[in-house]
Amino acid sequence: LKNYLLTAGSPISSVTDYERHAMALMALGINPYSGTPTDYVTPIVSAFDGVQIGEVIVHDDIFAVFPLLKTGYSTGDEIIQKTIAYIISKQASSGSWGDPDTTAAAIQALSLATDLSGVSVAITQAKAYLHLAQQSNGGFSNGFSTSWVMQAIAALNESPAQWAPGDLYPEDYLSSLQQSDGGIEPTSSDVFTRTWATEYAIPASLGKTWSSLLQSFSKPVSVSGWGGAVLGTSTSALITTSASSTATSS
């Protein structure tokens, strides 16, 4: 897999594609700036418009936090401060970001920036929502959501005993979905559903957060823009595309 990612190009259609690819490389110890023919960090930084990253949705902001905080950025940088503020601004009055899995992802991101304004309150409200959303079987609607919530619990350094309504833990529900071949979800489900569900279950069962899986890398020596990376032709095109998309959405 590592050898494949070092050489193979992959179709990129959104900022989240850059973010997830960067995370995969970093989990394997590959520098996302220079370890492959494609720089996967610069386009993320270039998609920052001064308020948020990419499209006017919260997912690309949440998933930008993980690679950026491991590639030379910190909570002292404007791009992180504004992105965190944008994530918080999209939290509903219920404490959620629409559903348990997105809420759990937001908690993972916010837990990396607890020194910033509003983060602690947002996490407290999100936890309250997840407790209400948890089912008596210990799970959160399905295996996908349950795996992400388990990672959020790990990010919060909370005991499983704090998440056991009816004496059943999230991992009890997740293990109930495991089939005799080791995969998660019924064998009647399509292979892609089962593959995704099983991949999510592995770090969740190990109590590993996304951030904990990523190795750290330094920024290139020459940087510009938002305290970030050097802008080239491809990233300038991404800025134009992002700005056009944002204008159309609004």
Tab-separated table of N, CA and C in Angstrom, residues 102-245:
chain	number	residue	atom	x	y	z
A	102	THR	N	-20.781	13.015	12.307
A	102	THR	CA	-20.164	14.325	12.063
A	102	THR	C	-19.850	15.015	13.386
A	103	THR	N	-20.739	14.859	14.357
A	103	THR	CA	-20.495	15.436	15.682
A	103	THR	C	-19.259	14.825	16.316
A	104	ALA	N	-19.101	13.517	16.179
A	104	ALA	CA	-17.929	12.843	16.725
A	104	ALA	C	-16.656	13.310	16.028
A	105	ALA	N	-16.726	13.519	14.714
A	105	ALA	CA	-15.566	14.017	13.980
A	105	ALA	C	-15.200	15.420	14.440
A	106	ALA	N	-16.219	16.254	14.668
A	106	ALA	CA	-15.979	17.616	15.141
A	106	ALA	C	-15.321	17.605	16.519
A	107	ILE	N	-15.770	16.701	17.381
A	107	ILE	CA	-15.162	16.591	18.711
A	107	ILE	C	-13.685	16.232	18.585
A	108	GLN	N	-13.367	15.300	17.693
A	108	GLN	CA	-11.957	14.933	17.500
A	108	GLN	C	-11.132	16.147	17.082
A	109	ALA	N	-11.664	16.950	16.163
A	109	ALA	CA	-10.935	18.132	15.701
A	109	ALA	C	-10.811	19.169	16.806
A	110	LEU	N	-11.917	19.454	17.483
A	110	LEU	CA	-11.903	20.482	18.525
A	110	LEU	C	-11.029	20.089	19.711
A	111	SER	N	-10.934	18.802	19.983
A	111	SER	CA	-10.122	18.346	21.116
A	111	SER	C	-8.646	18.659	20.929
A	112	LEU	N	-8.260	18.993	19.697
A	112	LEU	CA	-6.872	19.344	19.405
A	112	LEU	C	-6.613	20.838	19.576
A	113	ALA	N	-7.669	21.583	19.908
A	113	ALA	CA	-7.534	23.045	19.998
A	113	ALA	C	-8.268	23.590	21.212
A	114	THR	N	-8.138	22.921	22.346
A	114	THR	CA	-8.891	23.306	23.540
A	114	THR	C	-8.468	24.651	24.118
A	115	ASP	N	-7.341	25.191	23.643
A	115	ASP	CA	-6.897	26.491	24.142
A	115	ASP	C	-7.589	27.649	23.424
A	116	LEU	N	-8.370	27.343	22.386
A	116	LEU	CA	-9.043	28.401	21.636
A	116	LEU	C	-10.426	28.701	22.208
A	117	SER	N	-10.872	29.930	22.016
A	117	SER	CA	-12.145	30.395	22.572
A	117	SER	C	-13.321	29.579	22.040
A	118	GLY	N	-14.197	29.199	22.951
A	118	GLY	CA	-15.434	28.532	22.598
A	118	GLY	C	-15.344	27.034	22.436
A	119	VAL	N	-14.140	26.494	22.405
A	119	VAL	CA	-13.969	25.066	22.145
A	119	VAL	C	-14.523	24.212	23.282
A	120	SER	N	-14.188	24.544	24.506
A	120	SER	CA	-14.629	23.726	25.643
A	120	SER	C	-16.148	23.660	25.741
A	121	VAL	N	-16.795	24.806	25.546
A	121	VAL	CA	-18.269	24.845	25.602
A	121	VAL	C	-18.855	24.006	24.480
A	122	ALA	N	-18.297	24.121	23.286
A	122	ALA	CA	-18.789	23.364	22.133
A	122	ALA	C	-18.656	21.864	22.367
A	123	ILE	N	-17.547	21.436	22.942
A	123	ILE	CA	-17.342	20.015	23.222
A	123	ILE	C	-18.339	19.524	24.259
A	124	THR	N	-18.571	20.319	25.298
A	124	THR	CA	-19.539	19.939	26.344
A	124	THR	C	-20.933	19.759	25.753
A	125	GLN	N	-21.340	20.667	24.889
A	125	GLN	CA	-22.654	20.571	24.253
A	125	GLN	C	-22.724	19.371	23.317
A	126	ALA	N	-21.632	19.099	22.613
A	126	ALA	CA	-21.594	17.958	21.699
A	126	ALA	C	-21.688	16.643	22.461
A	127	LYS	N	-21.021	16.562	23.595
A	127	LYS	CA	-21.088	15.359	24.420
A	127	LYS	C	-22.520	15.116	24.903
A	128	ALA	N	-23.188	16.184	25.304
A	128	ALA	CA	-24.571	16.059	25.774
A	128	ALA	C	-25.462	15.501	24.667
A	129	TYR	N	-25.249	15.977	23.450
A	129	TYR	CA	-26.021	15.482	22.308
A	129	TYR	C	-25.758	13.997	22.084
A	130	LEU	N	-24.499	13.590	22.118
A	130	LEU	CA	-24.167	12.194	21.868
A	130	LEU	C	-24.732	11.278	22.942
A	131	HIS	N	-24.729	11.720	24.176
A	131	HIS	CA	-25.324	10.902	25.244
A	131	HIS	C	-26.813	10.683	24.981
A	132	LEU	N	-27.493	11.713	24.507
A	132	LEU	CA	-28.910	11.575	24.188
A	132	LEU	C	-29.126	10.691	22.963
A	133	ALA	N	-28.182	10.718	22.042
A	133	ALA	CA	-28.310	9.945	20.809
A	133	ALA	C	-27.951	8.478	20.997
A	134	GLN	N	-27.240	8.161	22.081
A	134	GLN	CA	-26.813	6.777	22.283
A	134	GLN	C	-28.004	5.880	22.582
A	135	GLN	N	-28.024	4.714	21.974
A	135	GLN	CA	-29.115	3.768	22.138
A	135	GLN	C	-28.861	2.832	23.306
A	136	SER	N	-29.903	2.140	23.744
A	136	SER	CA	-29.771	1.234	24.894
A	136	SER	C	-28.821	0.072	24.604
A	137	ASN	N	-28.590	-0.234	23.323
A	137	ASN	CA	-27.652	-1.307	22.965
A	137	ASN	C	-26.205	-0.829	22.964
A	138	GLY	N	-26.002	0.437	23.319
A	138	GLY	CA	-24.659	1.007	23.399
A	138	GLY	C	-24.212	1.692	22.136
A	139	GLY	N	-24.939	1.466	21.029
A	139	GLY	CA	-24.518	1.998	19.748
A	139	GLY	C	-25.133	3.323	19.376
A	140	PHE	N	-24.753	3.783	18.194
A	140	PHE	CA	-25.227	5.054	17.648
A	140	PHE	C	-25.739	4.828	16.230
A	141	SER	N	-26.928	4.243	16.124
A	141	SER	CA	-27.620	4.029	14.843
A	141	SER	C	-27.008	2.939	13.972
A	142	ASN	N	-25.697	2.977	13.755
A	142	ASN	CA	-25.056	1.989	12.885
A	142	ASN	C	-23.582	1.868	13.235
A	143	GLY	N	-22.904	0.941	12.571
A	143	GLY	CA	-21.496	0.708	12.873
A	143	GLY	C	-20.595	1.863	12.517
A	144	PHE	N	-20.914	2.558	11.427
A	144	PHE	CA	-20.106	3.692	10.998
A	144	PHE	C	-20.087	4.783	12.075
A	145	SER	N	-21.271	5.211	12.474
A	145	SER	CA	-21.383	6.272	13.480
A	145	SER	C	-20.772	5.833	14.805
A	146	THR	N	-21.022	4.581	15.182
A	146	THR	CA	-20.510	4.078	16.460
A	146	THR	C	-18.987	4.097	16.480
A	147	SER	N	-18.354	3.715	15.380
A	147	SER	CA	-16.886	3.728	15.320
A	147	SER	C	-16.349	5.140	15.504
A	148	TRP	N	-16.958	6.105	14.823
A	148	TRP	CA	-16.486	7.488	14.938
A	148	TRP	C	-16.693	8.026	16.345
A	149	VAL	N	-17.823	7.670	16.973
A	149	VAL	CA	-18.063	8.136	18.345
A	149	VAL	C	-17.049	7.508	19.299
A	150	MET	N	-16.697	6.259	19.080
A	150	MET	CA	-15.690	5.621	19.928
A	150	MET	C	-14.356	6.363	19.831
A	151	GLN	N	-14.019	6.855	18.652
A	151	GLN	CA	-12.795	7.631	18.502
A	151	GLN	C	-12.913	8.981	19.210
A	152	ALA	N	-14.102	9.566	19.181
A	152	ALA	CA	-14.313	10.827	19.896
A	152	ALA	C	-14.159	10.620	21.400
A	153	ILE	N	-14.672	9.504	21.902
A	153	ILE	CA	-14.525	9.182	23.327
A	153	ILE	C	-13.051	9.055	23.682
A	154	ALA	N	-12.275	8.427	22.793
A	154	ALA	CA	-10.830	8.310	23.015
A	154	ALA	C	-10.172	9.683	23.007
A	155	ALA	N	-10.625	10.563	22.110
A	155	ALA	CA	-10.058	11.915	22.038
A	155	ALA	C	-10.335	12.702	23.310
A	156	LEU	N	-11.438	12.386	23.960
A	156	LEU	CA	-11.818	13.077	25.195
A	156	LEU	C	-11.186	12.443	26.428
A	157	ASN	N	-10.471	11.332	26.219
A	157	ASN	CA	-9.841	10.596	27.329
A	157	ASN	C	-10.860	10.199	28.385
A	158	GLU	N	-12.036	9.801	27.926
A	158	GLU	CA	-13.081	9.397	28.860
A	158	GLU	C	-13.136	7.879	28.994
A	159	SER	N	-13.609	7.439	30.135
A	159	SER	CA	-13.719	6.015	30.407
A	159	SER	C	-14.931	5.435	29.677
A	160	PRO	N	-14.818	4.203	29.160
A	160	PRO	CA	-15.974	3.557	28.537
A	160	PRO	C	-17.165	3.476	29.485
A	161	ALA	N	-16.875	3.433	30.807
A	161	ALA	CA	-17.950	3.341	31.789
A	161	ALA	C	-18.854	4.568	31.754
A	162	GLN	N	-18.348	5.669	31.209
A	162	GLN	CA	-19.153	6.879	31.098
A	162	GLN	C	-20.097	6.817	29.895
A	163	TRP	N	-19.958	5.771	29.085
A	163	TRP	CA	-20.764	5.621	27.873
A	163	TRP	C	-21.355	4.215	27.827
A	164	ALA	N	-22.094	3.857	28.857
A	164	ALA	CA	-22.636	2.505	28.940
A	164	ALA	C	-24.070	2.505	29.457
A	165	PRO	N	-25.017	3.025	28.687
A	165	PRO	CA	-26.417	2.959	29.104
A	165	PRO	C	-26.875	1.501	29.110
A	166	GLY	N	-27.563	1.098	30.137
A	166	GLY	CA	-28.004	-0.296	30.208
A	166	GLY	C	-26.856	-1.269	30.308
A	167	ASP	N	-25.689	-0.803	30.787
A	167	ASP	CA	-24.500	-1.631	30.966
A	167	ASP	C	-23.919	-2.162	29.652
A	168	LEU	N	-24.280	-1.546	28.531
A	168	LEU	CA	-23.722	-1.938	27.250
A	168	LEU	C	-22.893	-0.788	26.686
A	169	TYR	N	-21.674	-1.092	26.249
A	169	TYR	CA	-20.747	-0.105	25.731
A	169	TYR	C	-20.895	0.027	24.209
A	170	PRO	N	-20.381	1.116	23.624
A	170	PRO	CA	-20.377	1.224	22.168
A	170	PRO	C	-19.690	0.035	21.500
A	171	GLU	N	-18.594	-0.445	22.101
A	171	GLU	CA	-17.893	-1.581	21.499
A	171	GLU	C	-18.712	-2.865	21.552
A	172	ASP	N	-19.645	-2.960	22.527
A	172	ASP	CA	-20.546	-4.115	22.562
A	172	ASP	C	-21.433	-4.128	21.314
A	173	TYR	N	-21.939	-2.966	20.976
A	173	TYR	CA	-22.772	-2.869	19.777
A	173	TYR	C	-21.949	-3.142	18.527
A	174	LEU	N	-20.748	-2.567	18.471
A	174	LEU	CA	-19.905	-2.748	17.292
A	174	LEU	C	-19.543	-4.219	17.112
A	175	SER	N	-19.199	-4.891	18.185
A	175	SER	CA	-18.823	-6.302	18.085
A	175	SER	C	-20.013	-7.165	17.684
A	176	SER	N	-21.224	-6.712	18.013
A	176	SER	CA	-22.411	-7.479	17.625
A	176	SER	C	-22.621	-7.457	16.117
A	177	LEU	N	-21.995	-6.502	15.441
A	177	LEU	CA	-22.117	-6.391	13.983
A	177	LEU	C	-21.056	-7.199	13.240
A	178	GLN	N	-20.060	-7.710	13.984
A	178	GLN	CA	-18.970	-8.441	13.337
A	178	GLN	C	-19.426	-9.841	12.951
A	179	GLN	N	-19.101	-10.233	11.725
A	179	GLN	CA	-19.483	-11.539	11.207
A	179	GLN	C	-18.347	-12.548	11.363
A	180	SER	N	-18.640	-13.790	11.049
A	180	SER	CA	-17.663	-14.865	11.257
A	180	SER	C	-16.395	-14.701	10.421
A	181	ASP	N	-16.475	-13.937	9.319
A	181	ASP	CA	-15.277	-13.711	8.498
A	181	ASP	C	-14.447	-12.540	8.997
A	182	GLY	N	-14.880	-11.917	10.097
A	182	GLY	CA	-14.145	-10.793	10.690
A	182	GLY	C	-14.648	-9.439	10.267
A	183	GLY	N	-15.430	-9.384	9.198
A	183	GLY	CA	-15.929	-8.107	8.696
A	183	GLY	C	-17.101	-7.581	9.500
A	184	ILE	N	-17.274	-6.265	9.422
A	184	ILE	CA	-18.403	-5.600	10.076
A	184	ILE	C	-19.530	-5.435	9.060
A	185	GLU	N	-20.744	-5.520	9.528
A	185	GLU	CA	-21.971	-5.470	8.722
A	185	GLU	C	-22.279	-6.860	8.149
A	186	PRO	N	-23.560	-7.143	7.896
A	186	PRO	CA	-23.973	-8.462	7.398
A	186	PRO	C	-23.271	-8.831	6.090
A	187	THR	N	-23.029	-10.122	5.889
A	187	THR	CA	-22.370	-10.580	4.671
A	187	THR	C	-23.224	-10.325	3.436
A	188	SER	N	-24.502	-10.059	3.650
A	188	SER	CA	-25.380	-9.747	2.520
A	188	SER	C	-25.165	-8.330	2.001
A	189	SER	N	-24.488	-7.490	2.784
A	189	SER	CA	-24.196	-6.119	2.348
A	189	SER	C	-23.131	-6.147	1.248
A	190	ASP	N	-23.086	-5.084	0.447
A	190	ASP	CA	-22.088	-5.054	-0.617
A	190	ASP	C	-20.689	-4.912	-0.029
A	191	VAL	N	-19.692	-5.306	-0.810
A	191	VAL	CA	-18.316	-5.373	-0.324
A	191	VAL	C	-17.780	-4.007	0.085
A	192	PHE	N	-18.207	-2.946	-0.598
A	192	PHE	CA	-17.704	-1.613	-0.271
A	192	PHE	C	-18.213	-1.156	1.097
A	193	THR	N	-19.486	-1.422	1.377
A	193	THR	CA	-20.052	-1.074	2.685
A	193	THR	C	-19.316	-1.808	3.794
A	194	ARG	N	-19.072	-3.088	3.582
A	194	ARG	CA	-18.411	-3.891	4.611
A	194	ARG	C	-16.949	-3.474	4.784
A	195	THR	N	-16.294	-3.116	3.681
A	195	THR	CA	-14.898	-2.683	3.769
A	195	THR	C	-14.778	-1.396	4.558
A	196	TRP	N	-15.612	-0.409	4.226
A	196	TRP	CA	-15.581	0.870	4.945
A	196	TRP	C	-15.880	0.654	6.428
A	197	ALA	N	-16.937	-0.110	6.708
A	197	ALA	CA	-17.345	-0.321	8.098
A	197	ALA	C	-16.241	-0.996	8.903
A	198	THR	N	-15.550	-1.960	8.283
A	198	THR	CA	-14.490	-2.674	8.979
A	198	THR	C	-13.267	-1.789	9.181
A	199	GLU	N	-12.950	-0.972	8.173
A	199	GLU	CA	-11.822	-0.044	8.305
A	199	GLU	C	-12.054	0.935	9.452
A	200	TYR	N	-13.263	1.454	9.559
A	200	TYR	CA	-13.582	2.395	10.632
A	200	TYR	C	-13.497	1.721	11.998
A	201	ALA	N	-13.888	0.445	12.046
A	201	ALA	CA	-13.941	-0.256	13.328
A	201	ALA	C	-12.568	-0.530	13.922
A	202	ILE	N	-11.548	-0.636	13.069
A	202	ILE	CA	-10.219	-1.002	13.577
A	202	ILE	C	-9.629	0.064	14.505
A	203	PRO	N	-9.464	1.321	14.061
A	203	PRO	CA	-8.932	2.322	15.007
A	203	PRO	C	-9.873	2.569	16.176
A	204	ALA	N	-11.184	2.454	15.928
A	204	ALA	CA	-12.144	2.656	17.013
A	204	ALA	C	-11.950	1.612	18.099
A	205	SER	N	-11.799	0.362	17.703
A	205	SER	CA	-11.631	-0.722	18.671
A	205	SER	C	-10.305	-0.620	19.412
A	206	LEU	N	-9.312	-0.022	18.759
A	206	LEU	CA	-7.998	0.159	19.385
A	206	LEU	C	-7.937	1.414	20.253
A	207	GLY	N	-9.012	2.204	20.245
A	207	GLY	CA	-9.011	3.444	21.010
A	207	GLY	C	-8.079	4.483	20.424
A	208	LYS	N	-7.910	4.462	19.091
A	208	LYS	CA	-7.011	5.385	18.417
A	208	LYS	C	-7.793	6.500	17.735
A	209	THR	N	-7.376	7.731	17.951
A	209	THR	CA	-7.965	8.861	17.242
A	209	THR	C	-7.279	9.006	15.894
A	210	TRP	N	-7.890	9.767	14.985
A	210	TRP	CA	-7.238	10.008	13.698
A	210	TRP	C	-5.903	10.716	13.889
A	211	SER	N	-5.886	11.717	14.759
A	211	SER	CA	-4.650	12.483	14.963
A	211	SER	C	-3.522	11.601	15.478
A	212	SER	N	-3.849	10.645	16.350
A	212	SER	CA	-2.807	9.796	16.934
A	212	SER	C	-2.160	8.874	15.907
A	213	LEU	N	-2.818	8.671	14.776
A	213	LEU	CA	-2.292	7.787	13.742
A	213	LEU	C	-1.333	8.497	12.789
A	214	LEU	N	-1.324	9.831	12.850
A	214	LEU	CA	-0.556	10.612	11.882
A	214	LEU	C	0.824	10.990	12.412
A	215	GLN	N	1.851	10.815	11.576
A	215	GLN	CA	3.178	11.297	11.924
A	215	GLN	C	3.272	12.789	11.589
A	216	SER	N	4.156	13.486	12.267
A	216	SER	CA	4.297	14.927	12.084
A	216	SER	C	5.372	15.250	11.053
A	217	PHE	N	5.154	16.339	10.312
A	217	PHE	CA	6.104	16.806	9.304
A	217	PHE	C	6.197	18.325	9.378
A	218	SER	N	7.351	18.870	9.028
A	218	SER	CA	7.564	20.310	9.072
A	218	SER	C	7.123	20.967	7.770
A	219	LYS	N	6.781	22.254	7.860
A	219	LYS	CA	6.490	23.023	6.653
A	219	LYS	C	7.765	23.139	5.815
A	220	PRO	N	7.615	23.311	4.505
A	220	PRO	CA	8.783	23.629	3.678
A	220	PRO	C	9.410	24.935	4.169
A	221	VAL	N	10.689	25.116	3.936
A	221	VAL	CA	11.392	26.303	4.426
A	221	VAL	C	10.784	27.577	3.873
A	222	SER	N	10.454	27.589	2.583
A	222	SER	CA	9.882	28.774	1.955
A	222	SER	C	8.371	28.683	1.995
A	223	VAL	N	7.744	29.593	2.746
A	223	VAL	CA	6.293	29.578	2.880
A	223	VAL	C	5.728	30.957	2.621
A	224	SER	N	4.431	30.999	2.274
A	224	SER	CA	3.755	32.270	2.062
A	224	SER	C	2.274	32.068	2.279
A	225	GLY	N	1.474	33.064	1.931
A	225	GLY	CA	0.028	32.922	2.084
A	225	GLY	C	-0.382	33.002	3.540
A	226	TRP	N	-1.211	32.055	3.976
A	226	TRP	CA	-1.781	32.063	5.322
A	226	TRP	C	-0.833	31.415	6.317
A	227	GLY	N	0.446	31.799	6.279
A	227	GLY	CA	1.406	31.149	7.150
A	227	GLY	C	1.620	29.726	6.683
A	228	GLY	N	1.338	29.492	5.395
A	228	GLY	CA	1.290	28.136	4.888
A	228	GLY	C	2.348	27.810	3.872
A	229	ALA	N	1.929	27.228	2.754
A	229	ALA	CA	2.872	26.698	1.787
A	229	ALA	C	2.941	27.565	0.546
A	230	VAL	N	3.939	27.301	-0.255
A	230	VAL	CA	4.150	28.055	-1.480
A	230	VAL	C	3.010	27.783	-2.454
A	231	LEU	N	2.481	28.836	-3.061
A	231	LEU	CA	1.381	28.681	-3.998
A	231	LEU	C	1.907	28.493	-5.406
A	232	GLY	N	1.418	27.475	-6.064
A	232	GLY	CA	1.810	27.213	-7.445
A	232	GLY	C	0.612	27.310	-8.358
A	233	THR	N	0.799	26.924	-9.629
A	233	THR	CA	-0.274	27.014	-10.616
A	233	THR	C	-1.474	26.187	-10.223
A	234	SER	N	-1.246	24.931	-9.786
A	234	SER	CA	-2.360	24.048	-9.470
A	234	SER	C	-3.162	24.558	-8.291
A	235	THR	N	-2.467	25.130	-7.287
A	235	THR	CA	-3.193	25.604	-6.123
A	235	THR	C	-3.892	26.917	-6.407
A	236	SER	N	-3.346	27.733	-7.298
A	236	SER	CA	-4.038	28.954	-7.678
A	236	SER	C	-5.347	28.616	-8.363
A	237	ALA	N	-5.317	27.544	-9.173
A	237	ALA	CA	-6.538	27.101	-9.839
A	237	ALA	C	-7.555	26.640	-8.824
A	238	LEU	N	-7.070	25.988	-7.754
A	238	LEU	CA	-7.976	25.517	-6.715
A	238	LEU	C	-8.627	26.678	-6.001
A	239	ILE	N	-7.864	27.759	-5.755
A	239	ILE	CA	-8.424	28.939	-5.111
A	239	ILE	C	-9.556	29.505	-5.960
A	240	THR	N	-9.313	29.601	-7.270
A	240	THR	CA	-10.331	30.131	-8.180
A	240	THR	C	-11.579	29.268	-8.158
A	241	THR	N	-11.370	27.944	-8.220
A	241	THR	CA	-12.498	27.016	-8.215
A	241	THR	C	-13.271	27.128	-6.918
A	242	SER	N	-12.524	27.187	-5.782
A	242	SER	CA	-13.166	27.265	-4.483
A	242	SER	C	-13.973	28.540	-4.346
A	243	ALA	N	-13.389	29.674	-4.788
A	243	ALA	CA	-14.075	30.947	-4.664
A	243	ALA	C	-15.332	30.959	-5.522
A	244	SER	N	-15.242	30.363	-6.722
A	244	SER	CA	-16.393	30.290	-7.612
A	244	SER	C	-17.486	29.442	-7.005
A	245	SER	N	-17.088	28.316	-6.402
A	245	SER	CA	-18.059	27.418	-5.774
A	245	SER	C	-18.752	28.099	-4.627
